[in-house]
Coordinates of C-alpha atoms and ligand atoms in Angstrom, one line a residue:
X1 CA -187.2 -111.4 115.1
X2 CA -189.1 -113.2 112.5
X3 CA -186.5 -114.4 109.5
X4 CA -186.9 -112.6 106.1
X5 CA -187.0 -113.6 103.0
X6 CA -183.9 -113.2 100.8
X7 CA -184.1 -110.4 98.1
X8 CA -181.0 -111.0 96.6
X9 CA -179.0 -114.5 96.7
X10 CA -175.8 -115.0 94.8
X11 CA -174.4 -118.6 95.0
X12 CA -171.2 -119.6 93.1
X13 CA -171.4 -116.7 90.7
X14 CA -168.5 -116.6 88.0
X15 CA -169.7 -114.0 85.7
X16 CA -167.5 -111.6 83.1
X17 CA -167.6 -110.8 79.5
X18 CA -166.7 -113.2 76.5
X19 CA -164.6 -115.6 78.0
X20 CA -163.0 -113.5 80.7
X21 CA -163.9 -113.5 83.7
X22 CA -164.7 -110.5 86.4
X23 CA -166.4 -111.7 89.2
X24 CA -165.1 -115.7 90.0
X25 CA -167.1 -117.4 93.1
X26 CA -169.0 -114.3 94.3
X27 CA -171.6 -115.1 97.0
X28 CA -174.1 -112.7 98.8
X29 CA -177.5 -112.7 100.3
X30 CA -179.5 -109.5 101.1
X31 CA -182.2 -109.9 102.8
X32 CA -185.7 -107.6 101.7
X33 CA -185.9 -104.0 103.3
X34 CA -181.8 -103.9 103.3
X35 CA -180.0 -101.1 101.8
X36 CA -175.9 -102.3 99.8
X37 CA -173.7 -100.0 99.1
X38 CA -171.7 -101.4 96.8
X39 CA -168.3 -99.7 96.6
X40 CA -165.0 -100.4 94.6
X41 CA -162.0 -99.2 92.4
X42 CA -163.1 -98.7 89.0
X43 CA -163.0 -101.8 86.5
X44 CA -163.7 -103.2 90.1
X45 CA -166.7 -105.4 89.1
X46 CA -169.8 -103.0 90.6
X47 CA -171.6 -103.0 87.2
X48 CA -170.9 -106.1 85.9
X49 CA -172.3 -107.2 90.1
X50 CA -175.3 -104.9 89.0
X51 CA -175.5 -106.2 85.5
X52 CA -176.4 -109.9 86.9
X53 CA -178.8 -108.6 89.8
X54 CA -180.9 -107.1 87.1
X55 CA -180.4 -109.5 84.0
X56 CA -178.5 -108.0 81.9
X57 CA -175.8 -110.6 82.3
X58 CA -175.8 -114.3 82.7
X59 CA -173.5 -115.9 85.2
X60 CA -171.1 -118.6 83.4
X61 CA -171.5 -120.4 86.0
X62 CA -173.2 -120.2 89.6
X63 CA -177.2 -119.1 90.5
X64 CA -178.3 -115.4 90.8
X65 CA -181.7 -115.4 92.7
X66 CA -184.0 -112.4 93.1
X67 CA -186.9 -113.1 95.5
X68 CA -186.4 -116.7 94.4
X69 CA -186.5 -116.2 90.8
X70 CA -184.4 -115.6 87.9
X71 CA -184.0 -111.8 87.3
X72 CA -186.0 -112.3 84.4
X73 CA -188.1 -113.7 85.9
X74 CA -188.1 -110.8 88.4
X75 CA -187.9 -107.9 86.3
X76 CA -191.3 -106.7 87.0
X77 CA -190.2 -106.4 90.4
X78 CA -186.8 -104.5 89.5
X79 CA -186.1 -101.1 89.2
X80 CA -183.0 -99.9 87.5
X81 CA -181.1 -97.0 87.3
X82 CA -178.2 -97.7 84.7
X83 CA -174.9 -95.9 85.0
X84 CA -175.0 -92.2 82.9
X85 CA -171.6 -93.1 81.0
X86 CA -174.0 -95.9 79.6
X87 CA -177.0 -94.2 78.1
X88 CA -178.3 -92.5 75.1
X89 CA -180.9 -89.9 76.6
X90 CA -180.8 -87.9 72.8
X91 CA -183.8 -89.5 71.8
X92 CA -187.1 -87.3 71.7
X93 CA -188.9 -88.7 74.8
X94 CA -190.1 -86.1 77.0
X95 CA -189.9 -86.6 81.0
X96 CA -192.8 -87.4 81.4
X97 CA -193.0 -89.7 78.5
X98 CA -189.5 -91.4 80.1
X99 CA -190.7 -91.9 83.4
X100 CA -194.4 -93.6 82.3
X101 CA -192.1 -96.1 80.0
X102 CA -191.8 -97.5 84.1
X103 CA -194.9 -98.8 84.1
X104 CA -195.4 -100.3 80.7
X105 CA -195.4 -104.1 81.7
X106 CA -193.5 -105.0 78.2
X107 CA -191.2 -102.7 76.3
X108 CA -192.7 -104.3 72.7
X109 CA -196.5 -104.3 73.1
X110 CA -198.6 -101.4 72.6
X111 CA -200.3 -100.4 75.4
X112 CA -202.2 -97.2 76.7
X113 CA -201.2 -95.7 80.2
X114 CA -204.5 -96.0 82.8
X115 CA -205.2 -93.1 84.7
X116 CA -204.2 -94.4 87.2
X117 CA -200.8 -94.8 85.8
X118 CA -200.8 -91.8 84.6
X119 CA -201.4 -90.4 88.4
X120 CA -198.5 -92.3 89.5
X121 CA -196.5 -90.8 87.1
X122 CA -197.1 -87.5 88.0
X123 CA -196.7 -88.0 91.6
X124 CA -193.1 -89.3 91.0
X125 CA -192.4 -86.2 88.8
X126 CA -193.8 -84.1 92.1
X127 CA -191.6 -86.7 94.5
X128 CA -188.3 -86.0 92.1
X129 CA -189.0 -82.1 91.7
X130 CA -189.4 -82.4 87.9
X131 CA -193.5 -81.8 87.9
X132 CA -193.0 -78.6 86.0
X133 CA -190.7 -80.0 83.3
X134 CA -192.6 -83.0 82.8
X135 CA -193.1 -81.9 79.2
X136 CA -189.6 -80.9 78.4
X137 CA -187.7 -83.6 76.6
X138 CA -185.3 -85.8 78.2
X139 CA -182.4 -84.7 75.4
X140 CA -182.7 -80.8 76.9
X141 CA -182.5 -81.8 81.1
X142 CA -179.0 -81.6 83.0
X143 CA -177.4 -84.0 84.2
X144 CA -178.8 -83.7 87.7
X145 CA -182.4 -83.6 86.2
X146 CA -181.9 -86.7 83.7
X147 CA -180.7 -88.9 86.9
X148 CA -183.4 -87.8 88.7
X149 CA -185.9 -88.5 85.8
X150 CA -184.4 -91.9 85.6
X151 CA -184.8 -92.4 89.4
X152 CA -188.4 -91.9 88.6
X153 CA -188.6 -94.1 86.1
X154 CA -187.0 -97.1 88.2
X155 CA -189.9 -95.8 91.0
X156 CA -192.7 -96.2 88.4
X157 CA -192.2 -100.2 88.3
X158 CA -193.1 -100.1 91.8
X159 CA -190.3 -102.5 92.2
X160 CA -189.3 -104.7 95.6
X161 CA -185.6 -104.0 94.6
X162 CA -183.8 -100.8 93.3
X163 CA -181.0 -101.2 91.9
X164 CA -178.6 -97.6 91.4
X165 CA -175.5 -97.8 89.4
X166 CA -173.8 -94.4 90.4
X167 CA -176.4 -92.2 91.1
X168 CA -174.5 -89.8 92.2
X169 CA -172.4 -89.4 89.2
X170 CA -171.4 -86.3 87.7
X171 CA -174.2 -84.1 89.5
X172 CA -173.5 -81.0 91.2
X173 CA -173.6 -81.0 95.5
X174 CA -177.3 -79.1 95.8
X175 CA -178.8 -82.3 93.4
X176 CA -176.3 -84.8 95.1
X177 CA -178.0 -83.6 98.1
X178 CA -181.6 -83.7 96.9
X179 CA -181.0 -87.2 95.5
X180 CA -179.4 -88.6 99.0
X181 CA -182.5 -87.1 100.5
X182 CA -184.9 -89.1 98.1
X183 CA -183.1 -92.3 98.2
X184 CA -182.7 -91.7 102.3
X185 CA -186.8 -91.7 101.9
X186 CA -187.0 -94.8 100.3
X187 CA -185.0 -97.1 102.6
X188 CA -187.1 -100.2 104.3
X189 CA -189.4 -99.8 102.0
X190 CA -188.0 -102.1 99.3
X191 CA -184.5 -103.2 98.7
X192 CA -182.0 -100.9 97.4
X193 CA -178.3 -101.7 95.8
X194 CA -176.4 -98.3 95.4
X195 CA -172.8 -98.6 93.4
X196 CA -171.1 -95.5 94.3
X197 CA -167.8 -94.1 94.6
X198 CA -169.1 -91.4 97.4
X199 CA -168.2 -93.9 100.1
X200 CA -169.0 -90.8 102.6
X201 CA -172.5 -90.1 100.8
X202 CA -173.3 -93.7 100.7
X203 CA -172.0 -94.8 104.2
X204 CA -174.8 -93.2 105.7
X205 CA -177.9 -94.5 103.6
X206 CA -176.7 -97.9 104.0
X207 CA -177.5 -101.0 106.2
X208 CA -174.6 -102.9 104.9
X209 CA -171.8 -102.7 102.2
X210 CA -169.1 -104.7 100.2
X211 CA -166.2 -103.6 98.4
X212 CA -165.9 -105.1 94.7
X213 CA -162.4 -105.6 93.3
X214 CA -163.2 -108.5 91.3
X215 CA -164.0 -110.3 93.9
X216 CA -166.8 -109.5 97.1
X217 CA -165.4 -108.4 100.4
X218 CA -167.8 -107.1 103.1
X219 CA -167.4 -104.2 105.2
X220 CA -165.8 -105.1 108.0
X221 CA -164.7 -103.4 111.0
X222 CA -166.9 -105.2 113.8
X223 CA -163.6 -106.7 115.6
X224 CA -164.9 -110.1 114.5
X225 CA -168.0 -110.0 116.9
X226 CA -170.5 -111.2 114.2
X227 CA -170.6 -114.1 112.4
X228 CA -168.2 -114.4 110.0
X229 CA -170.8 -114.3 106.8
X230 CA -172.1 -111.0 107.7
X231 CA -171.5 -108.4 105.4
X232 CA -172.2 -105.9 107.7
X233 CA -169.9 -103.2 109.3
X234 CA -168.3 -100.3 109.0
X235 CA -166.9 -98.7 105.8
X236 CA -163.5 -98.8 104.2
X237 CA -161.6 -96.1 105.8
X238 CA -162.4 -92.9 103.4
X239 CA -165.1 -92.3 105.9
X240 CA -162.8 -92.4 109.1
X241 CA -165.3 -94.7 110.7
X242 CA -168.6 -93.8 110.4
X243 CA -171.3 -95.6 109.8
X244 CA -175.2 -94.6 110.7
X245 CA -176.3 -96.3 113.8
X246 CA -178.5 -98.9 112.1
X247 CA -175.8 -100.9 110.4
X248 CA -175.6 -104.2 111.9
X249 CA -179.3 -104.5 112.6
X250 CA -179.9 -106.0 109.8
X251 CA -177.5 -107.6 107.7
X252 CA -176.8 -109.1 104.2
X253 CA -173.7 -111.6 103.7
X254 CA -171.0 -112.8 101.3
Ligands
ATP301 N1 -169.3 -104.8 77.9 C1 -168.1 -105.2 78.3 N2 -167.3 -105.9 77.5 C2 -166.1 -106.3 77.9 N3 -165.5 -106.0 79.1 C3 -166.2 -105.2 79.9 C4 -167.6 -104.8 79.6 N4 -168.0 -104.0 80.6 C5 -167.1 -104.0 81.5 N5 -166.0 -104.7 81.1 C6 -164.8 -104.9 81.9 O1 -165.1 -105.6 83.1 C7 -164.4 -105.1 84.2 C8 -165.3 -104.6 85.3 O2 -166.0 -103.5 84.8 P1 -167.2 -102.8 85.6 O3 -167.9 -101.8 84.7 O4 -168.1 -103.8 86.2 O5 -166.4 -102.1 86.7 P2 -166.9 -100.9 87.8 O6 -166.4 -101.3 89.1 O7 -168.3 -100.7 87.6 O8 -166.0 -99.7 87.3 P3 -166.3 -98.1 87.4 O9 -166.1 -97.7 88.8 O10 -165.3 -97.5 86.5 O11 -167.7 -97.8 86.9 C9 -163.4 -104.0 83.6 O12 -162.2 -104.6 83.4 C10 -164.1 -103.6 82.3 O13 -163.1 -103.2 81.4

């Protein structure tokens, strides 16, 4: 099997807020097509992990690479979906208007949407199950509806890399459900980071997974069989043991 490139490479990363640190010497490499789950107690570090992947914060010290870049650099080729605790949605946007803001190649120019943009736009809509509320506002969706909104949004970048900070959270079971089966869609076909405390829900999207506790420890599990900087295996015990049959075959390491 031909090498891939690495999506995601983390060498050395100290990284916190003022002068605290979180995360001290975090490593990780995830190679393109892989799907993280990134799992942890919270004030673990799986935000502030996510934070860095996307740009939002600047290691003190160490190098965070996406696709060999800096994730500014990147950010056209990231999509992210923030945690809900995090966001304002009370602004007047309508969903449509929310999930076309994806493919707006700068946040301060004006610009006008191309058709074909705009046909993207409403495919994802379709693809999320939000087509007939596409001129609702934002402010007046559920919780279930503004994640999946946002999950379109992140979509409309057309991004190598997805990046899902709790999707999961505080969404009832039949649009838990819907969103496992849309993200369950989407794996191989880019790169996908999913923070989640649904270690059962997660476990079987993902291709590998790490447990963040201010620091980065891989699932393990494989009885030592692999090499030792794999981070791929089974998941912490919440799941008694299961892990979908494609773990392993491709890998990411810490
Ligand atoms: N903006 C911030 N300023 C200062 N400290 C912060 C900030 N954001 C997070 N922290 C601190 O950093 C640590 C890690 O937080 P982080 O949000 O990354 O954890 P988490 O694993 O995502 O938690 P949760 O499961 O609760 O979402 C916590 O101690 C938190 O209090």
């Amino acid at each position: 099997m031909s090498p891939r490139a690495n999506a995601v490479t983390l060498t050395g990363v100290r990284a916190g807020y003022g002068a605290t640190p979180v995360l001290s010497e975090t490593n990780l490499t995830l190679a393109s097509g892989e799907c993280l789950a990134v799992t942890g107690p919270n004030g673990g570090g799986k935000s502030t992990l996510l934070g860095l992947l996307v740009g939002l914060l600047r290691p003190f010290t160490g190098q965070v690479e996406i696709h060999g870049s800096s994730p500014r650099r990147a950010r056209g080729r990231i999509g992210y979906l923030p945690q809900a605790a995090r966001l304002d949605l009370e602004f007047p946007l309508t969903v449509r208007d929310l999930t076309a803001m994806g493919r707006l190649r700068s946040t301060w120019l004006p610009q006008r949407l191309r058709a074909a943009d705009r046909a993207a736009v409403a495919d994802l809509l379709r693809w999320v199950g939000l087509a007939e509320l596409a001129a609702r506002p934002v402010a007046a969706l559920s919780t279930g509806q503004r994640r999946r909104v946002l999950l379109a949004r992140a979509l409309a970048t057309e991004p190598d890399l997805l990046v899902l900070d709790e999707p999961e959270a505080g969404i009832d079971a039949e649009s838990a459900e819907r969103l496992q089966q849309l993200l369950s869609s989407l794996i191989g076909s880019m790169t996908v980071v999913v923070a989640s405390h649904d270690i059962e829900g997660i476990a079987t999207l993902a291709t590998c997974g790490v447990t963040v506790d201010h620091g980065l420890t891989p699932w393990s599990g494989n009885g030592g069989q692999d090499e030792p900087s794999r981070g791929v295996g089974d998941p912490p015990d919440e799941t008694d043991g299961r892990f979908p049959e494609h773990a392993g075959a491709i890998g990411g390491s810490v």
